Tab-separated table of C-alpha atoms and ligand atoms in Angstrom:
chain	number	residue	atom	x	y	z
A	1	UNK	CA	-18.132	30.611	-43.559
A	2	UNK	CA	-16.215	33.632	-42.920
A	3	UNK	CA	-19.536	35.242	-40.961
A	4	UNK	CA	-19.951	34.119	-37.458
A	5	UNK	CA	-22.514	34.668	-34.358
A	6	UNK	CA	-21.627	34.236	-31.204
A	7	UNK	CA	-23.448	35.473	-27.916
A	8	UNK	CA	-21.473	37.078	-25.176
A	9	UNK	CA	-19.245	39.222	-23.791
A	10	UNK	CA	-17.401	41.435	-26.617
A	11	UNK	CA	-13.898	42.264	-24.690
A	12	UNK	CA	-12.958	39.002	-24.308
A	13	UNK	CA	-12.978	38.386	-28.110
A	14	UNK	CA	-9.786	36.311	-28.891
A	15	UNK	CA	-8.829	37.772	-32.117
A	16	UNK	CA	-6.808	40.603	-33.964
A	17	UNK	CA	-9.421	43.484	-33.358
A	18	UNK	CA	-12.472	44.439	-31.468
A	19	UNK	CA	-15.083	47.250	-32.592
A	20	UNK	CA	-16.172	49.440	-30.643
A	21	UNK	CA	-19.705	51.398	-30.716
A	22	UNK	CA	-18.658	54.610	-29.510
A	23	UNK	CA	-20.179	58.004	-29.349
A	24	UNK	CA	-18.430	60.937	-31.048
A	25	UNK	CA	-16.100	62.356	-28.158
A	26	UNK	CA	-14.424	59.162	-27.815
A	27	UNK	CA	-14.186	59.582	-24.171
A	28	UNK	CA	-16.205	56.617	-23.290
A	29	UNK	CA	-19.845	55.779	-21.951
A	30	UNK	CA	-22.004	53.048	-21.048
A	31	UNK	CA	-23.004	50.124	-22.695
A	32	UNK	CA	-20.503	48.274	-24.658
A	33	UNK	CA	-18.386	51.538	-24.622
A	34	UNK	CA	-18.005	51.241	-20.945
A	35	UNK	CA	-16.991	47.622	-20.612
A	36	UNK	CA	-14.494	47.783	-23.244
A	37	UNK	CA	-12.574	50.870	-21.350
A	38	UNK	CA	-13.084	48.968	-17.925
A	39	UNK	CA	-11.673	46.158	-19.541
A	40	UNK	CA	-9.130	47.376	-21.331
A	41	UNK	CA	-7.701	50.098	-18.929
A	42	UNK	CA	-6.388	53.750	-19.152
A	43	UNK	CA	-4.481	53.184	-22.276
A	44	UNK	CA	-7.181	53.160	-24.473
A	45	UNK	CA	-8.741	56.532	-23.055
A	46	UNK	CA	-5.331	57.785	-23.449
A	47	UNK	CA	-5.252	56.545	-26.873
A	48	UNK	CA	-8.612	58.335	-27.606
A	49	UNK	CA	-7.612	61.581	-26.417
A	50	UNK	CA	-4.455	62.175	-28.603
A	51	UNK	CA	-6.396	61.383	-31.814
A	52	UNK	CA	-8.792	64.145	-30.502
A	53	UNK	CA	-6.747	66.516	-30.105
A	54	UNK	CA	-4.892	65.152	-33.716
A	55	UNK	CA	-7.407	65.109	-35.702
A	56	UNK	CA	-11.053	66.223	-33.351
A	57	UNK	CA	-14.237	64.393	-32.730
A	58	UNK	CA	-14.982	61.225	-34.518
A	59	UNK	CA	-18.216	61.715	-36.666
A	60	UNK	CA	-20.924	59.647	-37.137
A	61	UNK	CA	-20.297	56.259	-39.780
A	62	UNK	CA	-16.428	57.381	-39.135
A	63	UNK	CA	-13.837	54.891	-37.153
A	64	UNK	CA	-10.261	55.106	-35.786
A	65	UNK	CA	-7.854	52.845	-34.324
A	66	UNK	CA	-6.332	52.445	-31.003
A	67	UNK	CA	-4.795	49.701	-28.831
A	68	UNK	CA	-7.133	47.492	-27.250
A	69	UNK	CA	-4.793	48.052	-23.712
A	70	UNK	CA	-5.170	44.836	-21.174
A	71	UNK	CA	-7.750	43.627	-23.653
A	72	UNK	CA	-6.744	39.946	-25.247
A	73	UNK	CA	-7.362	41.353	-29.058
A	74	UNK	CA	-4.920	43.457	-30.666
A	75	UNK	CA	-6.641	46.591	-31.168
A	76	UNK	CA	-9.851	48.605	-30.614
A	77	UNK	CA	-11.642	49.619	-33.390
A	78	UNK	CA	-14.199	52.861	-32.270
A	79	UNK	CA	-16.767	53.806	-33.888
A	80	UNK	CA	-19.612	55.841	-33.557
A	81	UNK	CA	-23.239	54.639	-34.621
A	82	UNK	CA	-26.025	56.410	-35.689
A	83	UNK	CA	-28.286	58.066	-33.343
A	84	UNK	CA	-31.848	56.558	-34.191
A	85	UNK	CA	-34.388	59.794	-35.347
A	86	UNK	CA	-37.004	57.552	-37.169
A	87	UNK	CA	-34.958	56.675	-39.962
A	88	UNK	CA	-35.115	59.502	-42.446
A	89	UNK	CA	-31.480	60.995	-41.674
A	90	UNK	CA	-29.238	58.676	-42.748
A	91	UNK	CA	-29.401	55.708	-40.040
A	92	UNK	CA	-28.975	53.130	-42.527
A	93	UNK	CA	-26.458	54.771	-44.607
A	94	UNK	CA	-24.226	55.896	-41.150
A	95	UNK	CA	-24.645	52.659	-40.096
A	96	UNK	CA	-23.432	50.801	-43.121
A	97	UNK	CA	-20.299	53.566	-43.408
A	98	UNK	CA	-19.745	52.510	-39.640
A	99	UNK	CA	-19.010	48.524	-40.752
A	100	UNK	CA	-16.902	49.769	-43.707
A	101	UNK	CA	-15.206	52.131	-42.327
A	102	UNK	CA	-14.278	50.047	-39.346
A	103	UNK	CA	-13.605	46.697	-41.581
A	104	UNK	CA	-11.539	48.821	-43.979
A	105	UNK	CA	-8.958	49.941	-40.995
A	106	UNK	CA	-8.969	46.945	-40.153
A	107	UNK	CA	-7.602	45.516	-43.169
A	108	UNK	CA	-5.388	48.610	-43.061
A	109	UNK	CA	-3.467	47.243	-39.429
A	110	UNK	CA	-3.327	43.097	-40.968
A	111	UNK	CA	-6.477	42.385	-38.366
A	112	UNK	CA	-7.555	39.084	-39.734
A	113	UNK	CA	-10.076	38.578	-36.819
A	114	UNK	CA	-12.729	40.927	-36.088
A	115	UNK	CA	-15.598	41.280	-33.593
A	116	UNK	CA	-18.293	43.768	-34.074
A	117	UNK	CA	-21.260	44.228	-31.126
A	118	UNK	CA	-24.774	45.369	-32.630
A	119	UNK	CA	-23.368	48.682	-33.298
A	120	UNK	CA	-26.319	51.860	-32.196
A	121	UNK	CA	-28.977	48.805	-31.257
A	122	UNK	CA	-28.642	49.967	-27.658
A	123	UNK	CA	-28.406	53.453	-26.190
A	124	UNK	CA	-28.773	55.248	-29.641
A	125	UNK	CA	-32.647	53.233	-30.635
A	126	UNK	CA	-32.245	51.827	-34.116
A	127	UNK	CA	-34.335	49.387	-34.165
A	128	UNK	CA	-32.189	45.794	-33.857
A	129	UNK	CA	-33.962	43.775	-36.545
A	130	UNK	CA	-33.201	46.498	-39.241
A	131	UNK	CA	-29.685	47.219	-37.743
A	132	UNK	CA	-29.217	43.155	-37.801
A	133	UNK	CA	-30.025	43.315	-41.767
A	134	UNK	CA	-27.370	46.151	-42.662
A	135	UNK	CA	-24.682	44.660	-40.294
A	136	UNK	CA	-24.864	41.298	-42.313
A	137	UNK	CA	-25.466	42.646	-45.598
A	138	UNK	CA	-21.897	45.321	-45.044
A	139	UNK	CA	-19.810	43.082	-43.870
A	140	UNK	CA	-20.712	40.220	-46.710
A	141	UNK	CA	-20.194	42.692	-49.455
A	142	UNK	CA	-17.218	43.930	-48.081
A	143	UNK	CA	-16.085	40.553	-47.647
A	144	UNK	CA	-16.322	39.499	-51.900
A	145	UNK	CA	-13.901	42.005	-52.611
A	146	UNK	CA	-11.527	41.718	-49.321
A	147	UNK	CA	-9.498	38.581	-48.991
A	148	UNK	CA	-7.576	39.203	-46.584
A	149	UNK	CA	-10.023	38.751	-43.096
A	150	UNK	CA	-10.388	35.538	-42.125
A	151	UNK	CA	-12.963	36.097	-40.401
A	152	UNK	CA	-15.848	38.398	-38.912
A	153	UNK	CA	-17.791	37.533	-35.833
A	154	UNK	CA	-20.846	39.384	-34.208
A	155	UNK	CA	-20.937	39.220	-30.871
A	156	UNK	CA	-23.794	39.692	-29.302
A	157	UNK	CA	-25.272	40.361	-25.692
A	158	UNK	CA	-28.436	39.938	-25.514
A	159	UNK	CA	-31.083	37.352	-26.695
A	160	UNK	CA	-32.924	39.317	-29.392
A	161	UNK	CA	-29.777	40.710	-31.808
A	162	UNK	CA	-28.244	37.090	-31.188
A	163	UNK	CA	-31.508	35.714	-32.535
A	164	UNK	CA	-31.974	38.200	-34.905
A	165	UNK	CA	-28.061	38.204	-36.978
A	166	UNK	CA	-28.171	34.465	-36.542
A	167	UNK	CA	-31.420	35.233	-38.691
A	168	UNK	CA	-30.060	37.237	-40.938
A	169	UNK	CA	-26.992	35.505	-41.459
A	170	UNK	CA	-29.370	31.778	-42.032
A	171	UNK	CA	-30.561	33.910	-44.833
A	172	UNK	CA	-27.330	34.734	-46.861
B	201	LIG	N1	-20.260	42.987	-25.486
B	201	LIG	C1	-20.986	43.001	-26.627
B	201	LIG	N2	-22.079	43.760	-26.792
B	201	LIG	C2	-22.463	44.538	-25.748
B	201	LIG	C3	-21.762	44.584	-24.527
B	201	LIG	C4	-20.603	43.770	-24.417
B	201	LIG	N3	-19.856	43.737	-23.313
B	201	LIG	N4	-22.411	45.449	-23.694
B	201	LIG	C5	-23.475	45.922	-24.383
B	201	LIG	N5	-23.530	45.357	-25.611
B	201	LIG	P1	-24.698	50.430	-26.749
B	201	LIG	P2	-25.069	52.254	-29.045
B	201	LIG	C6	-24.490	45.552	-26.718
B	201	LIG	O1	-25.736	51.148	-25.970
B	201	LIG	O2	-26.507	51.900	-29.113
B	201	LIG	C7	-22.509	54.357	-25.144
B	201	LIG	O3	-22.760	55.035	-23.969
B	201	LIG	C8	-25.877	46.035	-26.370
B	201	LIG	O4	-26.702	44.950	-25.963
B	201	LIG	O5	-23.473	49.992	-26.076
B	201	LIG	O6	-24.256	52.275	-30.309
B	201	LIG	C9	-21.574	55.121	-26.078
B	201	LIG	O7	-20.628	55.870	-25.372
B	201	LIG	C10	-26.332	46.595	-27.720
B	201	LIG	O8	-26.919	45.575	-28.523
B	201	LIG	O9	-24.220	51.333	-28.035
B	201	LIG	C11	-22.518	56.006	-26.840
B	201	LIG	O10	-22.817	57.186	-26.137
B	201	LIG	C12	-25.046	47.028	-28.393
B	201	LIG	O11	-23.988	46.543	-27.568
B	201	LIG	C13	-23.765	55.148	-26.966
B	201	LIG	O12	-23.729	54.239	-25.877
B	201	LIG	C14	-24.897	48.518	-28.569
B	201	LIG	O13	-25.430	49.184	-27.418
B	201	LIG	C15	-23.773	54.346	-28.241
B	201	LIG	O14	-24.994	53.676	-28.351
């Protein structure tokens, strides 16, 4: 199986890239945002601010690439998550875009190993059982027409989105 599940910490993923679930400046928060910049250091805020200025704010379902600093992986993938508004604006499809877009960058820089946390289950309210669903389903479809990643692992933090993608991915 290519599709793992794993509960823990995210930034000390030993593989070739780490996702991040972001927010559109790129200039770091809380949540999973904030322990990846603690852990990785200046270089990744750095990082963030010259694609800003390059290319402006990172929208929704979007993803860019930056080194993942003192962090063990490679890179760090950022993306930004919908924000939850009852589900009639495009959560699920910004959400799916936000796997794809991230998996397809990866592929892009040879990452062969890739983490993803439960990306807009936290701060940003989608509810994690519906989130859990899309994150499988993306990343297995993506996965039948992309040979190249090894493999994909979902790390999560707490006890409901580890019991709910291990779910999910029981189901495939
Ligand atoms: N490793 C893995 N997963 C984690 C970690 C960690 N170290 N810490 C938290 N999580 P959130 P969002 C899980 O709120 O909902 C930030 O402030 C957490 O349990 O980090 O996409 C950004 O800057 C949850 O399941 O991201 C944005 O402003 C998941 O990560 C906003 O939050 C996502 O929760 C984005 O909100």
């Amino acid at each position: 199986m290519k599709l793992k599940c794993i509960q823990g910490d995210i930034t000390t993923f030993e593989g070739d890239a780490i996702v991040n679930a972001a927010n559109s400046s790129l200039m770091g928060g809380g949540g999973v945002d904030g322990a990846i910049h603690r852990a990785g250091g200046p270089e990744i805020l750095e990082a963030c601010k010259q694609i800003v200025e390059q290319q402006g704010k990172c929208p929704p379902g979007h993803a860019v690439i930056t080194t993942a600093g003192k962090i063990k992986a490679k890179f760090v993938i950022h993306t930004v998550g919908p924000i939850w508004r009852g589900g009639t604006n495009n959560e699920a499809e910004t959400l799916a875009s936000c796997y794809k877009n991230a998996l397809n960058l990866a592929v892009q820089n040879d990452c062969k190993t890739i983490a993803f946390p439960n990306i807009s289950t936290g701060v940003y309210g989608y509810p994690k059982a519906e989130a859990a669903k899309i994150a499988v389903a993306t990343v297995r479809d993506f996965l039948k027409h992309e040979q190249a990643i090894e493999s994909v692992t979902f790390v999560c933090f707490d006890d409901e989105n580890y019991k709910l993608t291990n779910l999910e991915l029981e189901n495939l």
